[in-house]
Tab-separated table of C-alpha atoms in Angstrom:
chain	number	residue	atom	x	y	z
A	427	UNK	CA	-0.171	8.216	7.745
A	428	UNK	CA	1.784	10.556	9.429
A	429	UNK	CA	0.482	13.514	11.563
A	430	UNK	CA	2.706	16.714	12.025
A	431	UNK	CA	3.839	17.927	15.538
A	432	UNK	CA	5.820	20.354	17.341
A	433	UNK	CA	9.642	19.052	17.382
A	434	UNK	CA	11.927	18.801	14.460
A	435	UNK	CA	11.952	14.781	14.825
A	436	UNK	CA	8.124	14.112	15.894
A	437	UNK	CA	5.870	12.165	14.204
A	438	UNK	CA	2.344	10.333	14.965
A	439	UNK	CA	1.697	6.888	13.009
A	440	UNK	CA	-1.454	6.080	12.237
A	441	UNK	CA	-2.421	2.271	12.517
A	442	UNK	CA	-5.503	0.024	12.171
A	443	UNK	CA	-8.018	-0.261	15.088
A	444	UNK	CA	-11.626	-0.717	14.947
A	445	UNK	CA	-13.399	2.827	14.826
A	446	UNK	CA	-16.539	2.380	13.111
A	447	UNK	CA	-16.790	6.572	12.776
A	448	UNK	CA	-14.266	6.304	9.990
A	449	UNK	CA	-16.105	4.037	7.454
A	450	UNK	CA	-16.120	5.814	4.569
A	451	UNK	CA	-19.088	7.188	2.416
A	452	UNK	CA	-21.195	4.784	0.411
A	453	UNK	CA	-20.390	6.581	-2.490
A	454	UNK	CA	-16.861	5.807	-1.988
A	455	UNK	CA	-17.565	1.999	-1.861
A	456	UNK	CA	-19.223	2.184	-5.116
A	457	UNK	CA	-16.237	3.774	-7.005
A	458	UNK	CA	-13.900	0.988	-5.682
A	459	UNK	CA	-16.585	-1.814	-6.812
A	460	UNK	CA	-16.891	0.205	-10.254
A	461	UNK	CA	-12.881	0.971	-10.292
A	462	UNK	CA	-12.217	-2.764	-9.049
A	463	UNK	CA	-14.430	-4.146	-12.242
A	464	UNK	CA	-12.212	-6.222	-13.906
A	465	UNK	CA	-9.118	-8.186	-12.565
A	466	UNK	CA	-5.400	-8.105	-13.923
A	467	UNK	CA	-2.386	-10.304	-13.741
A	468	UNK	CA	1.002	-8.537	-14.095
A	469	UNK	CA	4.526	-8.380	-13.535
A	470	UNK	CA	4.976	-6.192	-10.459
A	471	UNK	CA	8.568	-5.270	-11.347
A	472	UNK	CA	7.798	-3.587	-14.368
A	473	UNK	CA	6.298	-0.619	-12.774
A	474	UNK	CA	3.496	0.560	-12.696
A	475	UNK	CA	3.668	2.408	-16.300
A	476	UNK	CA	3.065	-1.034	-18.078
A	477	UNK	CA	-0.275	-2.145	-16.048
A	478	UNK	CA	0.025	-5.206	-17.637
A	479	UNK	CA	-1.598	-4.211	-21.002
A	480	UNK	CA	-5.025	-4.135	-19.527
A	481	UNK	CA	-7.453	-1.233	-20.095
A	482	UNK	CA	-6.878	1.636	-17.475
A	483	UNK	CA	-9.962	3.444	-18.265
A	484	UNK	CA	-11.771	4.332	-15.098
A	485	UNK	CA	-14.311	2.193	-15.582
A	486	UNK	CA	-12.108	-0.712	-16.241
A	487	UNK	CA	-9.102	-0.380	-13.982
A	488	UNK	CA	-7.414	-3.520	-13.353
A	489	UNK	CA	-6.903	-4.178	-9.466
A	490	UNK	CA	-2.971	-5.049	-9.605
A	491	UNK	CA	-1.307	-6.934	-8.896
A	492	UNK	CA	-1.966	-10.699	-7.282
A	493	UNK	CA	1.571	-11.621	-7.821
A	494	UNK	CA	4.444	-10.237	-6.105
A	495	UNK	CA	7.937	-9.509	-7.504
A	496	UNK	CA	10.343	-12.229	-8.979
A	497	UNK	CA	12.971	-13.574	-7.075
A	498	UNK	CA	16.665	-12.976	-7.764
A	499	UNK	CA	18.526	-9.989	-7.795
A	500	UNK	CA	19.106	-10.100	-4.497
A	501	UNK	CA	15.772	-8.801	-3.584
A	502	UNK	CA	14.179	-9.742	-0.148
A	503	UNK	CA	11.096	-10.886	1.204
A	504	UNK	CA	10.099	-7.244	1.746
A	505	UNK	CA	10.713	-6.597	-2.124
A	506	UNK	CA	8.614	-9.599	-3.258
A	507	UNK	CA	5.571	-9.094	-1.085
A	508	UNK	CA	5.189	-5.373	0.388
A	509	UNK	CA	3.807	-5.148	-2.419
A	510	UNK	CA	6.506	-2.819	-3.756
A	511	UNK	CA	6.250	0.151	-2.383
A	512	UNK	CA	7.582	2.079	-5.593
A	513	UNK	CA	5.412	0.843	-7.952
A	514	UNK	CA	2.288	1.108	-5.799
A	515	UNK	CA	3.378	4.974	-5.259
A	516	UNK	CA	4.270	5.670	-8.708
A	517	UNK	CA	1.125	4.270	-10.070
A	518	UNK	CA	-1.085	6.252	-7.508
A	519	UNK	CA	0.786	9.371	-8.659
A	520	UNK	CA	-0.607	8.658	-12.190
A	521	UNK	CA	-3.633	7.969	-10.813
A	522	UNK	CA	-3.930	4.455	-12.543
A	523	UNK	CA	-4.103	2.251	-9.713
A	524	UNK	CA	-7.644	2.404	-7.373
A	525	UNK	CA	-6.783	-0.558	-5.617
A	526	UNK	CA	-4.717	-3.682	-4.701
A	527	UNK	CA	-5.381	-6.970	-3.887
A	528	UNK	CA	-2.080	-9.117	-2.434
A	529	UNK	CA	-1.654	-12.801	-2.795
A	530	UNK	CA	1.388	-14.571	-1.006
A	531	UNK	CA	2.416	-17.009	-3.803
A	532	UNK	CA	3.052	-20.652	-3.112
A	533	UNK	CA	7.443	-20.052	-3.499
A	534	UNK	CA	6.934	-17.453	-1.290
A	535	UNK	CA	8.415	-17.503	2.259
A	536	UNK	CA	6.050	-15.178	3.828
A	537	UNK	CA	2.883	-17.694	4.104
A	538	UNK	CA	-0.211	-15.851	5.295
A	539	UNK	CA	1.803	-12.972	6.926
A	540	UNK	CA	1.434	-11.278	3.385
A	541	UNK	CA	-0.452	-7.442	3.633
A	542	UNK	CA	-1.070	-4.645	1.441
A	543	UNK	CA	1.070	-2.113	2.165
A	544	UNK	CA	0.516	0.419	4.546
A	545	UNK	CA	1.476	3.783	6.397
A	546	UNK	CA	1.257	6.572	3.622
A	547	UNK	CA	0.023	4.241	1.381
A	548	UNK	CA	-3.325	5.847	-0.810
A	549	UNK	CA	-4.223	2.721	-2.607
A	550	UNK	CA	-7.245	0.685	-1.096
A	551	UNK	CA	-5.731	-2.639	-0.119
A	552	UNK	CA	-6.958	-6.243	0.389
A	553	UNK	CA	-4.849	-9.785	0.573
A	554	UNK	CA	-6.368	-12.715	-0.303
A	555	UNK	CA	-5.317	-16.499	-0.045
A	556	UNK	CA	-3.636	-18.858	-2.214
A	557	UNK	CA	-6.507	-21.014	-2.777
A	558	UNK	CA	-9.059	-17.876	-3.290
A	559	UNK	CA	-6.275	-16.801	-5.887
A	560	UNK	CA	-6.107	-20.459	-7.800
A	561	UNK	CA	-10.043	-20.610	-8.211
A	562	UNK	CA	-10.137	-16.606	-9.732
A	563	UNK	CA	-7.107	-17.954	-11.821
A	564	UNK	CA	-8.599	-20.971	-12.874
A	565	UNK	CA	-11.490	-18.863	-14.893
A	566	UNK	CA	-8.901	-18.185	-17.648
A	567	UNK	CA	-7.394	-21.386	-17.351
A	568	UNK	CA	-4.238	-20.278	-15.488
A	569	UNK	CA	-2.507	-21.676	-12.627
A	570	UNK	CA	-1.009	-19.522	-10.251
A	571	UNK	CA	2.235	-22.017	-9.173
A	572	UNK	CA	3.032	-21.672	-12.662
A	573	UNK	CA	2.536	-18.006	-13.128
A	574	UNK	CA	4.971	-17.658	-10.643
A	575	UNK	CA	7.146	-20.314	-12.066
A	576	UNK	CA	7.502	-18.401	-15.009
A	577	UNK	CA	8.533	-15.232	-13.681
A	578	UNK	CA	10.700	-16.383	-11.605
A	579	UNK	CA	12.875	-17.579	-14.714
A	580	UNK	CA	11.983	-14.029	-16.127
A	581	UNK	CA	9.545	-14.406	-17.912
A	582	UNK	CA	7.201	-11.354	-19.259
A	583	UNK	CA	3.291	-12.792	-18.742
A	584	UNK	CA	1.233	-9.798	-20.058
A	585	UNK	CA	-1.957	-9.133	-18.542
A	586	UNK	CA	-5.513	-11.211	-18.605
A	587	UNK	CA	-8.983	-10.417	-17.649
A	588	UNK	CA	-10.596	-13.024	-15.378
A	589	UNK	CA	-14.048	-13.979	-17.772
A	590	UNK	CA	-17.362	-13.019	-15.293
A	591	UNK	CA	-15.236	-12.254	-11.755
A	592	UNK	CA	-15.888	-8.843	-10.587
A	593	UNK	CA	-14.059	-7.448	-7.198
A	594	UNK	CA	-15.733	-5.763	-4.664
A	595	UNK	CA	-14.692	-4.403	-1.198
A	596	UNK	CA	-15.797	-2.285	1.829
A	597	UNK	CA	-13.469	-0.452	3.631
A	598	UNK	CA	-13.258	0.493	7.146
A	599	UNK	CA	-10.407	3.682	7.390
A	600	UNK	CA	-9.396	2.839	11.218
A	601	UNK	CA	-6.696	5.026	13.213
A	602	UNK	CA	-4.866	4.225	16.505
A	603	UNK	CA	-2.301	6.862	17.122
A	604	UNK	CA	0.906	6.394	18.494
A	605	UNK	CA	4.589	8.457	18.579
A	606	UNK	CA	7.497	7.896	17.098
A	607	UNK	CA	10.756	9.932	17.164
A	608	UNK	CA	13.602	9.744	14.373
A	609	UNK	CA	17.152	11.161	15.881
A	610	UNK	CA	19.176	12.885	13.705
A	611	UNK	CA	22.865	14.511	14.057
A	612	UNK	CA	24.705	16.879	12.259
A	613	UNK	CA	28.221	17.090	11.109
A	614	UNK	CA	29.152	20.542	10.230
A	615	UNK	CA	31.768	21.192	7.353
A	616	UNK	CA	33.928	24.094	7.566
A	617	UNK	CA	32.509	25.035	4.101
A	618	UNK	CA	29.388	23.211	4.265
A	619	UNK	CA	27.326	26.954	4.548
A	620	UNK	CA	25.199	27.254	1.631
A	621	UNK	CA	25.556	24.173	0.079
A	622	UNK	CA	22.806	21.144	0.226
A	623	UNK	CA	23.586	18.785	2.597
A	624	UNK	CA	24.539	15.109	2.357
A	625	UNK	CA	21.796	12.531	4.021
A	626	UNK	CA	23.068	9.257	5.598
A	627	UNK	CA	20.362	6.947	7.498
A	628	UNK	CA	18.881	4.091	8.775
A	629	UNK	CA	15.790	2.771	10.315
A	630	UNK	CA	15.548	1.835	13.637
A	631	UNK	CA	12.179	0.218	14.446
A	632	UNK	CA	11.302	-2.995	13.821
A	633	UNK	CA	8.377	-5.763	14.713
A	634	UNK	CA	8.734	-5.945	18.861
A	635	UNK	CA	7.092	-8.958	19.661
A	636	UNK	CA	5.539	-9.616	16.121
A	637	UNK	CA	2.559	-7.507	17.381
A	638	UNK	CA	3.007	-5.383	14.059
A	639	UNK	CA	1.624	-7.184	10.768
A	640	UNK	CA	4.906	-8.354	8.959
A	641	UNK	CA	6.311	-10.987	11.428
A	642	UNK	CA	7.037	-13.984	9.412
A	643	UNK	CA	7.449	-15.840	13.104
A	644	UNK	CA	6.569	-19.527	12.764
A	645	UNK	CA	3.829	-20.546	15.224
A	646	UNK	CA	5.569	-21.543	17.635
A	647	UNK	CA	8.008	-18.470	17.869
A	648	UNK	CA	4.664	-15.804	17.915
A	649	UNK	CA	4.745	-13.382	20.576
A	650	UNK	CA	8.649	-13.707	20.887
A	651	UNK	CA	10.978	-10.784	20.837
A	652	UNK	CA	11.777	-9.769	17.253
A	653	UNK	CA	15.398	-8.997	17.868
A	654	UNK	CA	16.063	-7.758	14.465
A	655	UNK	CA	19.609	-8.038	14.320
A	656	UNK	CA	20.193	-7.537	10.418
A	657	UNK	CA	16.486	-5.613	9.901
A	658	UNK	CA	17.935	-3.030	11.369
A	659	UNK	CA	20.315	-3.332	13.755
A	660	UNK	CA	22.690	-3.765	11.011
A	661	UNK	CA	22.175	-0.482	9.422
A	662	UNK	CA	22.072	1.455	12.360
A	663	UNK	CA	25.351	-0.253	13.556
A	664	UNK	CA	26.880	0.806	10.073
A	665	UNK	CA	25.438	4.276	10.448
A	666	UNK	CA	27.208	4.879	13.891
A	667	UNK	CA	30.428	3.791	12.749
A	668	UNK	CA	30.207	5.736	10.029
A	669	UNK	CA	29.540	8.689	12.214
A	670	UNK	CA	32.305	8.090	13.960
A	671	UNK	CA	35.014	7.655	11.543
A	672	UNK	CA	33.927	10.929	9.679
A	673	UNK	CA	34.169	12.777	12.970
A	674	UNK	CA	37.403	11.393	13.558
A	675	UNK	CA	38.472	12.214	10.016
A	676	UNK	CA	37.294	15.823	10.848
A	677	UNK	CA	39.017	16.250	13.899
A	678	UNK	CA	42.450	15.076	11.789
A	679	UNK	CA	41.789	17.350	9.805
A	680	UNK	CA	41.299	15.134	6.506
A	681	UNK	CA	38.061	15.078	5.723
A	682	UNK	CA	37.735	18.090	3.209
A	683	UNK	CA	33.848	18.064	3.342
A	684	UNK	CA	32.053	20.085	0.724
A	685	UNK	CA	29.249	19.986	2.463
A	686	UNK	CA	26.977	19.160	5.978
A	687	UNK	CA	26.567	15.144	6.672
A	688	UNK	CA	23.152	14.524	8.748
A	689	UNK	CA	22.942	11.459	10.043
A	690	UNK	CA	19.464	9.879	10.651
A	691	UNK	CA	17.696	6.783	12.480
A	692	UNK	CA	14.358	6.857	11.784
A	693	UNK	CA	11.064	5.501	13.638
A	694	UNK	CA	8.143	3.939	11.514
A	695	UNK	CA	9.772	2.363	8.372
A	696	UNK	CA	7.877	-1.022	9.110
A	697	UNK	CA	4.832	0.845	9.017
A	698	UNK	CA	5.358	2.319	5.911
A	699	UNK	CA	8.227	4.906	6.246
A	700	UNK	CA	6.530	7.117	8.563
A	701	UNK	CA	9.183	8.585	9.861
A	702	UNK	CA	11.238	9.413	6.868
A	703	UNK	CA	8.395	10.681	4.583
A	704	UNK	CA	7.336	12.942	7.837
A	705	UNK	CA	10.967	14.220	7.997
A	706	UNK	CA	10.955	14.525	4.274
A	707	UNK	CA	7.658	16.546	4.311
A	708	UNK	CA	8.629	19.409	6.843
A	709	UNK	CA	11.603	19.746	4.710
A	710	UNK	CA	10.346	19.819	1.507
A	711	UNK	CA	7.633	22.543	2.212
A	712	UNK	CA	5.785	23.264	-0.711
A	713	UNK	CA	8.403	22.369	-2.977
A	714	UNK	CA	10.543	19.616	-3.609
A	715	UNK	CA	14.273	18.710	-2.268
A	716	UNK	CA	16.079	19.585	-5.452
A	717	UNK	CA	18.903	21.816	-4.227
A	718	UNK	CA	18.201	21.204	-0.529
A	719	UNK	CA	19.271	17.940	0.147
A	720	UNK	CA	22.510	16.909	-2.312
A	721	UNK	CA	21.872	12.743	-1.956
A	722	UNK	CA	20.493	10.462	0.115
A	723	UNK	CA	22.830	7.159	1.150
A	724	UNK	CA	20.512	4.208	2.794
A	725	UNK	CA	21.379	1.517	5.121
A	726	UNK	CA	18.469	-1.342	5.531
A	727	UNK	CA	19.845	-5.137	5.865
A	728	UNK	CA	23.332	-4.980	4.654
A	729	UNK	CA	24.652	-7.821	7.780
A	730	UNK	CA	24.559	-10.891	5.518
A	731	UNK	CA	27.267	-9.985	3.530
A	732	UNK	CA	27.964	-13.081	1.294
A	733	UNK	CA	29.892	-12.384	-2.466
A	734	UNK	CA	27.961	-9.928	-3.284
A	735	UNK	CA	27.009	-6.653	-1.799
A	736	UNK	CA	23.381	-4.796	-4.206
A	737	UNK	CA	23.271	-1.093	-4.340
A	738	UNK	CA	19.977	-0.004	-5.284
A	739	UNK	CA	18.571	2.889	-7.086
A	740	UNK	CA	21.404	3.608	-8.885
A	741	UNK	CA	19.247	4.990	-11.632
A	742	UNK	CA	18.690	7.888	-9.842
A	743	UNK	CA	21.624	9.698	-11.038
A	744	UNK	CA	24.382	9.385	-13.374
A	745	UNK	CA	27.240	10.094	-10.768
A	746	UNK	CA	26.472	6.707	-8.759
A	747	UNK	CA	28.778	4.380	-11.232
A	748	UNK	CA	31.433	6.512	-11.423
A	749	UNK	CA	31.431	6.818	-7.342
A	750	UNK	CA	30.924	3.359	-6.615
A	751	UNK	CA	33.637	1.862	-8.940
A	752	UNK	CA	36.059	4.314	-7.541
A	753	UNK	CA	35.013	4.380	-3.918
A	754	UNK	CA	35.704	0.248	-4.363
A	755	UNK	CA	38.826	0.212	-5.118
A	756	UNK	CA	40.518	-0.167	-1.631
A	757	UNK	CA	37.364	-2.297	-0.359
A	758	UNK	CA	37.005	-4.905	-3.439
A	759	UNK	CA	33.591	-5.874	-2.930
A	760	UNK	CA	31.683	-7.834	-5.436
A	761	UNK	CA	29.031	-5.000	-6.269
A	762	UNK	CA	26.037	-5.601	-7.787
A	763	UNK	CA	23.200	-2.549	-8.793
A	764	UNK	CA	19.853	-2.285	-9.646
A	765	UNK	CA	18.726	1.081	-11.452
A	766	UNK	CA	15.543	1.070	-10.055
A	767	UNK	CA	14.878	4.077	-7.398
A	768	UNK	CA	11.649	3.335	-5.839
A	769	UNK	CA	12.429	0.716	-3.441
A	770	UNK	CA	10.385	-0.245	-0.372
A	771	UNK	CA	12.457	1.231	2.553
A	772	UNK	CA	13.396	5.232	3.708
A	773	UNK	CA	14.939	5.984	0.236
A	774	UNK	CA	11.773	6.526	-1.883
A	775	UNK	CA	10.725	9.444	0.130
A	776	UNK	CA	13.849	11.391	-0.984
A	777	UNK	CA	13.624	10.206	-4.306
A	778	UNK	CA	10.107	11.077	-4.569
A	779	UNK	CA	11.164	14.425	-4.123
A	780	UNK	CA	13.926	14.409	-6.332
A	781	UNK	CA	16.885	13.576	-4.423
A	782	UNK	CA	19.603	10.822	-5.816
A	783	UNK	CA	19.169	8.168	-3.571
A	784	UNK	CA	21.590	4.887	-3.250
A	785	UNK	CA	20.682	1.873	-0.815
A	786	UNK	CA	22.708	-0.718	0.411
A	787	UNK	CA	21.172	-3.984	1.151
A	788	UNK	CA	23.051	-7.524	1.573
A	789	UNK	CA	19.672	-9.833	0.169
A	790	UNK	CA	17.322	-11.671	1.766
A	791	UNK	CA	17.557	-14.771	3.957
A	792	UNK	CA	15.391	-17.079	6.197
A	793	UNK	CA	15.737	-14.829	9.461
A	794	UNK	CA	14.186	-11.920	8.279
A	795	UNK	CA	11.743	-10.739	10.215
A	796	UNK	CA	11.587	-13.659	12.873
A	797	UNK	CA	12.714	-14.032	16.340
A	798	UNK	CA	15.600	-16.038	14.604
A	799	UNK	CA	17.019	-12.623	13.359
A	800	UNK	CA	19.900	-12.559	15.810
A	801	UNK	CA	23.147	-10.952	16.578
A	802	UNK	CA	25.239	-14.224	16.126
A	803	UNK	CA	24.026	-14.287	12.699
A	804	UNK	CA	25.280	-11.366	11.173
A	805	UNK	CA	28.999	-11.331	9.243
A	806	UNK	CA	30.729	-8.237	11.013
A	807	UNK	CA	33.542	-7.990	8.653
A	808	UNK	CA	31.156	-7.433	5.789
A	809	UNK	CA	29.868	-4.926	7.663
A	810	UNK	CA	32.784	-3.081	8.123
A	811	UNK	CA	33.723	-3.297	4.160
A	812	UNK	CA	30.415	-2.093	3.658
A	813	UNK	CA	30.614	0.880	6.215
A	814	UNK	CA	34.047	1.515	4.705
A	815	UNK	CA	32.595	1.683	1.068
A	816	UNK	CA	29.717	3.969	1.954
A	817	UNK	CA	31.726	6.210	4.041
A	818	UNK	CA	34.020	6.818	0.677
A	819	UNK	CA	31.480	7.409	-1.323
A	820	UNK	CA	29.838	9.979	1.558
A	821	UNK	CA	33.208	11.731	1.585
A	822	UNK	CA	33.156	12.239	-2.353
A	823	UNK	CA	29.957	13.711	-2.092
């Protein structure tokens, strides 16, 4: 989790060490045991406001959810397996959701790199293996290849208790701190004074040498340099050019802003968006963002640019389909959206806190997060249409 500091842009990330001092209070293991009673199967991209039918009573909480995310949609690895960050934060914020336990299904690509999510992250997590998951699943007569099957073709599979399996778990709370800085410029508009400004970023950490849980490096690549071309050397590449053309634009004296542009690479999104929830957090205050920060435009993966080009979180406000059909005109990109706001990169921290958010992303592919994730790799012109697009859409705004 976070920890404030002096500085506008500081941050400390908490990690996992051993530190036996920070085992929590017996009590504390009870409640999960009691909390973690009964197991539940769901569909993880329904959110977390249809637990998959099961009782949510405190005493019978279903631990959600052993299966991650369909595929399609041009979701990634990170959407299938995080486990979602969204959902897990919306259904802690209804207090429905104790726990999580994380199984990497057998069509998935990530193997046994699979984790429960972590940074700010308040739900207890555990991950547990494909064959632990088949002989739980195999109490109700289920199978979990074709569970996953099935929603992968779309499927709805509504929820099932497990007959005479109860889940248990100890926790250890472990910290190793470390610092992490996020940079972030401003563009100044002649009129901007007053008015809530416009929010353009990027991550710019990523997995160093694998060191950090989330390398999907084969075994023979472990310990290599994560190079992380398109996760996120993509974005930030966007995010500068970007930058650049608006300043030029200002300096021409066409730009016509309404409003301040910051633009903003930020430290710690592997580790659970560390540095944008810190950033979002000083900001905030006590309050919220609504009427401090106008919208929030996100750039995480977009250099794979093949027909299609997903903006996410669309749902977040009612001016995004207007924009994007009309910033597309002189780009004519095949656009695809997805409604859905929470979304497991910096842009749920704004929404969260009630900012329109709007994330480009180009879909997933067999790089990410390997040593194989390489400059060579990534298609340059799309991400020049896409940089085009979202700077048209920041000059709307």
């Amino acid at each position: 989790m976070p920890e404030k500091t002096n500085g506008s842009g500081g941050f400390r990330a908490r990690r996992p060490t051993r530190d036996p001092q920070q085992r929590p209070a017996q009590d504390d293991v009870e409640h999960l045991r009691a909390r973690l009673g009964q197991l539940g199967l769901g569909g993880l991209n329904r959110g977390a406001e249809r637990l998959a039918g099961l009782d949510q009573t405190p005493q019978n909480a279903g631990a959600e959810q052993p299966l991650c995310a369909r595929r399609g949609q041009g979701r990634g690895p990170q959407d299938r397996c995080r486990p979602v960050l969204g959902t897990e934060q919306k259904a802690v914020g209804q207090g429905v959701v104790p726990g999580m336990h994380v199984v990497a299904v057998p069509t998935s690509p990530l193997g046994d790199h699979h984790r429960p999510a972590g940074g700010t992250s308040s739900v207890a997590g555990i991950a547990i293996s494909d064959a632990l998951a088949e002989r739980l699943l195999a109490t109700a007569g289920r199978d979990l290849a074709k569970l996953q099957a099935a929603l992968d073709q779309g499927e709805t599979i509504e929820g099932f208790e497990l007959p005479g399996i109860a889940l248990g778990a100890e926790t250890d709370v472990v910290r190793e701190r470390a610092k992490g800085r996020n940079v972030i410029a401003r563009l100044s508009a002649e009129d901007g004074a007053g008015r809530p400004p416009l929010l353009i970023g990027a991550h710019v950490d990523h997995l160093g040498r694998g060191q950090v849980s989330g390398s999907l490096a084969r075994s023979e690549e472990r310990g290599q340099i994560h190079r992380s071309a398109d996760d996120n050397a993509s974005g930030i590449a966007d995010l500068l050019e970007i930058a650049q053309y608006l300043v030029e634009q200002q300096r021409q004296g066409r730009l016509e802003a309404q409003r301040n542009v910051w633009l903003a690479a930020w430290s710690g999104e592997e580790l659970g968006t560390l540095g944008s929830t810190h950033f979002v957090a000083q900001l905030a205050g006590p309050g919220n963002l609504r009427g401090k920060v106008a919208a929030y435009l996100n750039l995480d993966m977009i250099g794979h640019l093949d027909d299609t080009l997903y903006l996410q979180g669309t749902g977040s406000s009612t001016l995004w389909a207007r924009e994007i059909e009309r910033r597309n005109v002189p780009v004519g990109r095949a656009i695809a959206t997805k409604s859905d706001p929470y979304l497991p990169t910096d842009a749920t921290p704004f929404y969260m806190q009630g900012v329109p958010v709007l994330k480009a992303f180009t879909g997933a592919h067999a790089d990410y997060s390997t040593p194989r994730d390489t400059a060579d790799t990534l298609n340059y012109e799309g991400m020049r249409e896409i940089a085009r697009l979202i700077a048209g859409i920041a000059r709307a705004l």
